[in-house]
mmCIF file of C-alpha atoms in Angstrom:
data_model
loop_
_atom_site.group_PDB
_atom_site.id
_atom_site.type_symbol
_atom_site.label_atom_id
_atom_site.label_comp_id
_atom_site.label_asym_id
_atom_site.label_seq_id
_atom_site.Cartn_x
_atom_site.Cartn_y
_atom_site.Cartn_z
ATOM 1 C CA MET A 1 -61.858 15.961 22.359
ATOM 2 C CA PRO A 2 -59.555 15.186 19.427
ATOM 3 C CA ALA A 3 -56.894 17.730 18.623
ATOM 4 C CA ALA A 4 -57.603 20.206 15.864
ATOM 5 C CA GLU A 5 -55.781 19.434 12.629
ATOM 6 C CA ILE A 6 -56.022 23.089 11.643
ATOM 7 C CA ASP A 7 -56.135 25.947 14.136
ATOM 8 C CA VAL A 8 -59.254 27.814 13.071
ATOM 9 C CA ASP A 9 -59.086 31.330 14.480
ATOM 10 C CA VAL A 10 -60.456 34.779 13.732
ATOM 11 C CA PRO A 11 -57.619 35.803 11.350
ATOM 12 C CA LEU A 12 -58.087 32.661 9.243
ATOM 13 C CA THR A 13 -61.857 33.111 9.178
ATOM 14 C CA ARG A 14 -61.544 36.739 8.116
ATOM 15 C CA ALA A 15 -59.034 35.839 5.409
ATOM 16 C CA LEU A 16 -61.360 33.151 4.001
ATOM 17 C CA LEU A 17 -64.239 35.611 3.961
ATOM 18 C CA ALA A 18 -62.099 38.296 2.299
ATOM 19 C CA GLU A 19 -61.068 35.815 -0.397
ATOM 20 C CA GLN A 20 -64.505 34.343 -1.137
ATOM 21 C CA HIS A 21 -67.191 36.613 0.348
ATOM 22 C CA PRO A 22 -65.535 40.025 0.675
ATOM 23 C CA ASP A 23 -68.789 41.844 1.431
ATOM 24 C CA LEU A 24 -68.896 39.963 4.771
ATOM 25 C CA ALA A 25 -65.231 40.270 5.702
ATOM 26 C CA GLY A 26 -65.563 43.583 7.522
ATOM 27 C CA ARG A 27 -68.116 42.356 10.033
ATOM 28 C CA PRO A 28 -67.175 41.656 13.680
ATOM 29 C CA LEU A 29 -65.992 38.089 14.283
ATOM 30 C CA GLU A 30 -66.008 36.150 17.559
ATOM 31 C CA ILE A 31 -65.280 32.481 18.190
ATOM 32 C CA VAL A 32 -68.240 31.156 20.174
ATOM 33 C CA ALA A 33 -67.669 27.380 20.115
ATOM 34 C CA HIS A 34 -64.846 24.890 19.593
ATOM 35 C CA GLY A 35 -66.795 21.716 18.887
ATOM 36 C CA TRP A 36 -65.721 18.126 18.425
ATOM 37 C CA ASP A 37 -65.592 18.591 14.662
ATOM 38 C CA ASN A 38 -66.163 22.276 13.892
ATOM 39 C CA VAL A 39 -65.455 25.792 15.073
ATOM 40 C CA MET A 40 -68.343 28.265 15.154
ATOM 41 C CA VAL A 41 -67.466 31.921 14.616
ATOM 42 C CA ARG A 42 -70.165 34.534 15.076
ATOM 43 C CA LEU A 43 -70.306 36.926 12.117
ATOM 44 C CA GLY A 44 -71.960 40.216 13.007
ATOM 45 C CA ASP A 45 -75.379 40.031 14.653
ATOM 46 C CA ASP A 46 -77.210 37.610 12.399
ATOM 47 C CA LEU A 47 -74.737 35.145 10.879
ATOM 48 C CA ALA A 48 -72.122 32.581 11.871
ATOM 49 C CA VAL A 49 -69.287 30.780 10.084
ATOM 50 C CA ARG A 50 -69.020 27.022 10.609
ATOM 51 C CA LEU A 51 -65.588 25.629 9.747
ATOM 52 C CA PRO A 52 -64.279 22.060 10.142
ATOM 53 C CA ARG A 53 -61.257 21.676 12.408
ATOM 54 C CA ARG A 54 -60.351 18.141 11.288
ATOM 55 C CA ALA A 55 -60.563 16.118 8.103
ATOM 56 C CA LEU A 56 -63.189 13.635 9.313
ATOM 57 C CA ALA A 57 -65.675 16.492 9.697
ATOM 58 C CA ALA A 58 -65.174 17.930 6.222
ATOM 59 C CA PRO A 59 -67.597 15.607 4.383
ATOM 60 C CA LEU A 60 -70.272 16.371 6.987
ATOM 61 C CA VAL A 61 -70.245 20.059 6.094
ATOM 62 C CA GLU A 62 -70.636 19.087 2.459
ATOM 63 C CA HIS A 63 -73.607 16.900 3.419
ATOM 64 C CA GLU A 64 -75.231 19.943 5.030
ATOM 65 C CA GLN A 65 -74.622 21.941 1.866
ATOM 66 C CA ARG A 66 -76.374 19.271 -0.193
ATOM 67 C CA ALA A 67 -79.277 18.378 2.068
ATOM 68 C CA LEU A 68 -80.388 21.481 3.938
ATOM 69 C CA PRO A 69 -81.486 23.519 0.906
ATOM 70 C CA THR A 70 -83.690 20.554 -0.063
ATOM 71 C CA LEU A 71 -85.342 20.528 3.374
ATOM 72 C CA ALA A 72 -85.529 24.288 3.891
ATOM 73 C CA ASP A 73 -88.959 25.109 2.465
ATOM 74 C CA ARG A 74 -90.687 22.221 4.212
ATOM 75 C CA LEU A 75 -89.126 23.090 7.569
ATOM 76 C CA ARG A 76 -89.944 26.800 7.267
ATOM 77 C CA ALA A 77 -93.562 25.910 6.574
ATOM 78 C CA ALA A 78 -93.765 23.554 9.563
ATOM 79 C CA VAL A 79 -91.854 25.634 12.131
ATOM 80 C CA PRO A 80 -91.351 29.157 10.766
ATOM 81 C CA ASP A 81 -89.883 30.500 14.017
ATOM 82 C CA VAL A 82 -87.175 27.822 14.362
ATOM 83 C CA VAL A 83 -83.806 28.546 12.761
ATOM 84 C CA VAL A 84 -82.342 25.749 10.665
ATOM 85 C CA PRO A 85 -78.758 26.505 9.541
ATOM 86 C CA VAL A 86 -79.334 26.358 5.803
ATOM 87 C CA PRO A 87 -76.135 27.853 4.333
ATOM 88 C CA VAL A 88 -76.621 31.424 3.144
ATOM 89 C CA ARG A 89 -73.102 31.353 1.655
ATOM 90 C CA VAL A 90 -70.862 28.407 0.827
ATOM 91 C CA GLY A 91 -67.109 28.470 1.338
ATOM 92 C CA ARG A 92 -64.644 26.338 -0.574
ATOM 93 C CA PRO A 93 -61.124 25.056 0.130
ATOM 94 C CA SER A 94 -58.408 27.691 -0.201
ATOM 95 C CA ALA A 95 -54.985 26.607 -1.376
ATOM 96 C CA ALA A 96 -53.668 30.126 -0.882
ATOM 97 C CA LEU A 97 -54.631 30.140 2.800
ATOM 98 C CA GLY A 98 -53.819 26.487 3.486
ATOM 99 C CA TYR A 99 -57.399 25.605 4.402
ATOM 100 C CA PRO A 100 -58.409 22.384 2.588
ATOM 101 C CA TRP A 101 -62.131 21.997 3.371
ATOM 102 C CA SER A 102 -65.535 23.428 2.542
ATOM 103 C CA TRP A 103 -67.257 25.644 5.119
ATOM 104 C CA ASN A 104 -70.583 27.417 5.597
ATOM 105 C CA VAL A 105 -71.994 30.801 6.499
ATOM 106 C CA VAL A 106 -75.285 30.136 8.323
ATOM 107 C CA PRO A 107 -77.977 32.086 10.176
ATOM 108 C CA TRP A 108 -77.289 32.872 13.825
ATOM 109 C CA ALA A 109 -79.845 32.048 16.546
ATOM 110 C CA ASP A 110 -79.720 33.633 19.989
ATOM 111 C CA GLY A 111 -80.296 31.269 22.885
ATOM 112 C CA VAL A 112 -78.736 28.562 25.030
ATOM 113 C CA SER A 113 -78.176 24.882 24.431
ATOM 114 C CA ALA A 114 -81.183 22.842 25.533
ATOM 115 C CA GLU A 115 -78.970 20.509 27.541
ATOM 116 C CA ALA A 116 -78.251 23.434 29.881
ATOM 117 C CA THR A 117 -81.970 23.888 30.670
ATOM 118 C CA PRO A 118 -84.104 21.988 33.206
ATOM 119 C CA VAL A 119 -85.666 18.903 31.653
ATOM 120 C CA ALA A 120 -89.134 19.839 32.927
ATOM 121 C CA ASP A 121 -88.975 23.203 31.130
ATOM 122 C CA ARG A 122 -88.513 21.497 27.763
ATOM 123 C CA THR A 123 -92.120 20.333 27.630
ATOM 124 C CA ALA A 124 -93.027 23.875 26.528
ATOM 125 C CA TRP A 125 -91.385 23.294 23.136
ATOM 126 C CA ALA A 126 -91.745 19.511 22.804
ATOM 127 C CA GLY A 127 -94.587 19.910 20.322
ATOM 128 C CA THR A 128 -92.577 22.327 18.187
ATOM 129 C CA PHE A 129 -89.711 19.865 18.025
ATOM 130 C CA GLY A 130 -92.177 17.113 17.140
ATOM 131 C CA ARG A 131 -93.511 19.176 14.227
ATOM 132 C CA LEU A 132 -89.980 19.796 12.985
ATOM 133 C CA LEU A 133 -88.985 16.141 12.992
ATOM 134 C CA ALA A 134 -92.309 15.146 11.423
ATOM 135 C CA ALA A 135 -91.488 17.576 8.601
ATOM 136 C CA VAL A 136 -87.928 16.252 8.272
ATOM 137 C CA HIS A 137 -89.102 12.648 8.038
ATOM 138 C CA ALA A 138 -90.336 12.778 4.452
ATOM 139 C CA PRO A 139 -89.197 10.338 1.758
ATOM 140 C CA ALA A 140 -85.594 11.008 0.770
ATOM 141 C CA PRO A 141 -83.977 10.583 -2.635
ATOM 142 C CA ASP A 142 -81.624 7.712 -3.355
ATOM 143 C CA ASP A 143 -78.648 10.079 -3.399
ATOM 144 C CA ALA A 144 -79.193 11.414 0.122
ATOM 145 C CA PRO A 145 -75.929 11.477 2.114
ATOM 146 C CA ALA A 146 -74.944 8.040 3.376
ATOM 147 C CA ASN A 147 -74.277 7.404 7.058
ATOM 148 C CA PRO A 148 -73.259 3.908 8.210
ATOM 149 C CA VAL A 149 -74.285 4.428 11.853
ATOM 150 C CA ARG A 150 -77.606 6.307 11.573
ATOM 151 C CA GLY A 151 -80.882 5.217 10.059
ATOM 152 C CA VAL A 152 -79.711 1.666 9.381
ATOM 153 C CA PRO A 153 -81.602 -1.416 10.632
ATOM 154 C CA LEU A 154 -80.759 -2.175 14.239
ATOM 155 C CA ALA A 155 -79.750 -5.666 13.106
ATOM 156 C CA ALA A 156 -76.925 -4.049 11.121
ATOM 157 C CA ARG A 157 -75.432 -2.429 14.196
ATOM 158 C CA ALA A 158 -72.399 -4.042 15.812
ATOM 159 C CA GLU A 159 -74.349 -4.463 19.058
ATOM 160 C CA ALA A 160 -76.745 -6.818 17.268
ATOM 161 C CA GLN A 161 -74.029 -8.846 15.589
ATOM 162 C CA ASP A 162 -71.461 -9.156 18.367
ATOM 163 C CA PRO A 163 -72.553 -10.020 21.936
ATOM 164 C CA ARG A 164 -69.363 -8.442 23.264
ATOM 165 C CA ALA A 165 -70.292 -5.122 21.669
ATOM 166 C CA LEU A 166 -73.638 -5.199 23.466
ATOM 167 C CA ASP A 167 -71.950 -6.160 26.733
ATOM 168 C CA ASP A 168 -69.632 -3.170 26.341
ATOM 169 C CA ARG A 169 -72.665 -0.915 25.933
ATOM 170 C CA LEU A 170 -74.508 -2.353 28.907
ATOM 171 C CA ALA A 171 -71.449 -1.967 31.123
ATOM 172 C CA ALA A 172 -72.454 1.707 31.344
ATOM 173 C CA VAL A 173 -75.835 0.722 32.828
ATOM 174 C CA PRO A 174 -76.058 0.420 36.633
ATOM 175 C CA ALA A 175 -76.067 -3.246 37.625
ATOM 176 C CA GLY A 176 -79.682 -3.147 38.781
ATOM 177 C CA GLY A 177 -80.886 -1.961 35.391
ATOM 178 C CA ARG A 178 -78.996 -4.235 33.034
ATOM 179 C CA THR A 179 -81.664 -6.918 32.836
ATOM 180 C CA ALA A 180 -84.309 -4.327 31.943
ATOM 181 C CA ALA A 181 -81.943 -2.671 29.445
ATOM 182 C CA ARG A 182 -81.224 -6.001 27.756
ATOM 183 C CA ARG A 183 -84.949 -6.758 27.621
ATOM 184 C CA LEU A 184 -85.564 -3.338 26.040
ATOM 185 C CA TRP A 185 -82.850 -3.987 23.462
ATOM 186 C CA ASP A 186 -84.204 -7.449 22.623
ATOM 187 C CA HIS A 187 -87.686 -5.967 22.158
ATOM 188 C CA ALA A 188 -86.314 -3.265 19.846
ATOM 189 C CA LEU A 189 -84.224 -5.737 17.871
ATOM 190 C CA GLY A 190 -87.193 -8.069 17.496
ATOM 191 C CA ALA A 191 -89.510 -5.367 16.169
ATOM 192 C CA PRO A 192 -90.221 -5.444 12.427
ATOM 193 C CA GLU A 193 -87.824 -3.337 10.391
ATOM 194 C CA HIS A 194 -88.888 -0.071 8.763
ATOM 195 C CA ALA A 195 -90.941 -1.116 5.742
ATOM 196 C CA GLY A 196 -91.657 2.246 4.117
ATOM 197 C CA PRO A 197 -89.419 4.472 2.027
ATOM 198 C CA ALA A 198 -86.206 5.758 3.579
ATOM 199 C CA VAL A 199 -86.932 9.185 5.064
ATOM 200 C CA TRP A 200 -84.701 12.183 5.653
ATOM 201 C CA LEU A 201 -83.031 12.181 9.080
ATOM 202 C CA HIS A 202 -81.322 14.892 11.100
ATOM 203 C CA GLY A 203 -79.022 12.154 12.358
ATOM 204 C CA ASP A 204 -78.097 13.529 15.784
ATOM 205 C CA PRO A 205 -81.012 15.477 17.346
ATOM 206 C CA HIS A 206 -80.013 15.356 21.027
ATOM 207 C CA PRO A 207 -80.380 18.299 23.453
ATOM 208 C CA ALA A 208 -76.880 19.680 22.840
ATOM 209 C CA ASN A 209 -77.900 20.270 19.209
ATOM 210 C CA LEU A 210 -81.053 22.185 20.124
ATOM 211 C CA VAL A 211 -81.035 25.913 20.950
ATOM 212 C CA VAL A 212 -83.654 27.327 23.292
ATOM 213 C CA GLY A 213 -84.611 30.988 23.394
ATOM 214 C CA PRO A 214 -86.799 33.094 25.661
ATOM 215 C CA GLY A 215 -90.527 33.145 25.053
ATOM 216 C CA GLU A 216 -92.908 35.990 25.746
ATOM 217 C CA ASP A 217 -92.472 35.616 29.508
ATOM 218 C CA GLY A 218 -88.680 35.755 29.239
ATOM 219 C CA ARG A 219 -88.148 32.104 30.159
ATOM 220 C CA GLY A 220 -86.282 29.625 27.976
ATOM 221 C CA ASP A 221 -89.440 27.995 26.695
ATOM 222 C CA ARG A 222 -89.107 28.408 22.924
ATOM 223 C CA LEU A 223 -87.222 26.184 20.500
ATOM 224 C CA ALA A 224 -85.032 28.694 18.681
ATOM 225 C CA ALA A 225 -82.864 26.492 16.444
ATOM 226 C CA VAL A 226 -81.940 22.928 15.535
ATOM 227 C CA VAL A 227 -78.254 22.841 14.638
ATOM 228 C CA ASP A 228 -75.414 20.484 13.668
ATOM 229 C CA TRP A 229 -76.900 18.619 10.718
ATOM 230 C CA GLY A 230 -73.597 16.999 9.779
ATOM 231 C CA ASP A 231 -75.024 13.495 10.294
ATOM 232 C CA VAL A 232 -77.959 14.211 7.954
ATOM 233 C CA THR A 233 -78.873 11.046 6.082
ATOM 234 C CA SER A 234 -81.855 8.863 5.228
ATOM 235 C CA GLY A 235 -83.328 5.669 6.601
ATOM 236 C CA ASP A 236 -85.478 4.524 9.517
ATOM 237 C CA PRO A 237 -87.193 7.416 11.385
ATOM 238 C CA ALA A 238 -86.661 5.491 14.633
ATOM 239 C CA SER A 239 -83.022 6.560 14.499
ATOM 240 C CA ASP A 240 -84.066 10.191 15.082
ATOM 241 C CA LEU A 241 -87.019 9.404 17.349
ATOM 242 C CA GLY A 242 -84.588 7.917 19.850
ATOM 243 C CA CYS A 243 -84.009 11.518 20.956
ATOM 244 C CA LEU A 244 -87.359 11.338 22.773
ATOM 245 C CA TRP A 245 -85.933 9.880 25.979
ATOM 246 C CA LEU A 246 -82.764 11.980 25.822
ATOM 247 C CA CYS A 247 -84.686 15.253 25.638
ATOM 248 C CA PHE A 248 -87.808 15.052 27.772
ATOM 249 C CA ASP A 249 -89.488 13.879 30.952
ATOM 250 C CA ALA A 250 -92.727 11.861 30.825
ATOM 251 C CA GLU A 251 -94.905 14.913 30.170
ATOM 252 C CA GLY A 252 -92.624 16.190 27.437
ATOM 253 C CA ARG A 253 -92.411 12.769 25.834
ATOM 254 C CA ALA A 254 -96.198 12.563 25.670
ATOM 255 C CA ALA A 255 -96.433 16.026 24.085
ATOM 256 C CA PHE A 256 -93.694 15.276 21.538
ATOM 257 C CA ARG A 257 -95.112 11.901 20.574
ATOM 258 C CA ALA A 258 -98.675 13.224 20.202
ATOM 259 C CA VAL A 259 -97.546 15.845 17.692
ATOM 260 C CA VAL A 260 -95.376 13.389 15.767
ATOM 261 C CA GLN A 261 -98.276 10.950 15.549
ATOM 262 C CA ALA A 262 -100.560 13.701 14.269
ATOM 263 C CA HIS A 263 -98.190 15.000 11.582
ATOM 264 C CA ALA A 264 -95.611 12.386 10.558
ATOM 265 C CA ASN A 265 -95.952 9.825 7.780
ATOM 266 C CA GLU A 266 -98.584 11.899 5.936
ATOM 267 C CA GLY A 267 -100.599 12.236 9.127
ATOM 268 C CA ARG A 268 -100.733 8.514 9.889
ATOM 269 C CA GLY A 269 -98.016 8.617 12.535
ATOM 270 C CA TRP A 270 -95.572 5.791 13.131
ATOM 271 C CA ASP A 271 -96.464 2.279 14.236
ATOM 272 C CA ASP A 272 -95.579 0.644 17.547
ATOM 273 C CA ALA A 273 -92.620 -1.125 15.956
ATOM 274 C CA THR A 274 -91.075 2.237 15.045
ATOM 275 C CA TRP A 275 -91.318 3.473 18.617
ATOM 276 C CA ALA A 276 -89.897 0.165 19.910
ATOM 277 C CA ARG A 277 -86.907 0.571 17.599
ATOM 278 C CA ALA A 278 -86.617 4.198 18.709
ATOM 279 C CA ALA A 279 -86.192 3.036 22.303
ATOM 280 C CA GLY A 280 -83.400 0.738 21.135
ATOM 281 C CA TRP A 281 -81.681 3.626 19.370
ATOM 282 C CA SER A 282 -82.052 5.743 22.491
ATOM 283 C CA LEU A 283 -80.374 3.012 24.539
ATOM 284 C CA LEU A 284 -77.442 3.065 22.102
ATOM 285 C CA TYR A 285 -77.148 6.852 22.315
ATOM 286 C CA ALA A 286 -77.434 7.019 26.110
ATOM 287 C CA THR A 287 -74.941 4.250 26.797
ATOM 288 C CA ASN A 288 -72.466 5.752 24.338
ATOM 289 C CA MET A 289 -72.664 9.083 26.169
ATOM 290 C CA LEU A 290 -72.090 7.305 29.493
ATOM 291 C CA ALA A 291 -69.275 5.076 28.255
ATOM 292 C CA HIS A 292 -66.892 7.898 27.366
ATOM 293 C CA PRO A 293 -67.200 10.613 30.026
ATOM 294 C CA GLU A 294 -63.677 11.861 29.387
ATOM 295 C CA LEU A 295 -64.494 12.419 25.708
ATOM 296 C CA HIS A 296 -68.048 13.713 26.082
ATOM 297 C CA PRO A 297 -68.393 15.398 29.495
ATOM 298 C CA ARG A 298 -71.086 17.715 28.151
ATOM 299 C CA LEU A 299 -73.155 14.725 27.028
ATOM 300 C CA LEU A 300 -72.892 12.794 30.285
ATOM 301 C CA PRO A 301 -76.021 14.326 31.908
ATOM 302 C CA ILE A 302 -77.986 13.709 28.704
ATOM 303 C CA GLY A 303 -77.013 10.043 28.771
ATOM 304 C CA ARG A 304 -77.894 9.693 32.449
ATOM 305 C CA HIS A 305 -81.311 11.242 31.945
ATOM 306 C CA GLY A 306 -82.023 9.208 28.813
ATOM 307 C CA LEU A 307 -81.084 5.922 30.436
ATOM 308 C CA ALA A 308 -83.161 6.676 33.542
ATOM 309 C CA ALA A 309 -86.165 7.583 31.385
ATOM 310 C CA LEU A 310 -85.859 4.379 29.366
ATOM 311 C CA LEU A 311 -85.555 2.197 32.448
ATOM 312 C CA ASP A 312 -88.478 3.946 34.161
ATOM 313 C CA GLU A 313 -90.703 3.227 31.171
ATOM 314 C CA ALA A 314 -89.445 -0.352 30.946
ATOM 315 C CA ALA A 315 -90.367 -0.839 34.581
#
């Protein structure tokens, strides 16, 4: 994990709140996550403060501030019980406190990260997640946040333009699966490009960005929140649909895909070419997670599962 450029702690968070949102400054504060880009500080029982810890993350928070209010009503209508971190308060840079970036106060969701749950248990909420992404994937305006590595045509990716870049990716695949992985990639790359309007994208909907809460029986079988929208952008829905293999087993994938096909694209679903490109995106995500275990140890099991699922289907 890269070093923090600013040490975000409870005193700094409280001082920012006191300066800009003083009615919240007296609430209990607890740091609950030091992420790659942001620090999450729980604020009382029902809110959290999300603050960048390095400069590269700062524009991503601003993208959330722009995009999430636009998506909020549609997502609430589709999945009213799933928390989406639409900012309830917006924080701005503070010269007085030496904090140079925007930050958000967002709703809090109780639960655990989906990547910490058994893959088979995720089928229970696969349909809910499918409804959420189907609602996200509506036509986006021209001024949606730009993202050079999400939603773009696969042909624009470095792996399509430089054989060495693809070889570097496939080095993370066990030797016995590389031929099948390359065949999968060639099939995805050869599929027709997305021909419709650019749609809104979450940008990074893997299991570590999904929060699961207990259902009526007390088990972790309810999708409670979809978080970390910093990569929000627009483009090809296949970029998001690549999460399918990262998240679910065969039963869960079938449940997710059935709901997406029933609700996405004004109820028409997505064509076979979209799902072929989605498999290519999933291969990129999984191999990236496997290629840098020292940087992403939490993502390593997600990458292993996703790659195995892709190769099983290819077989």
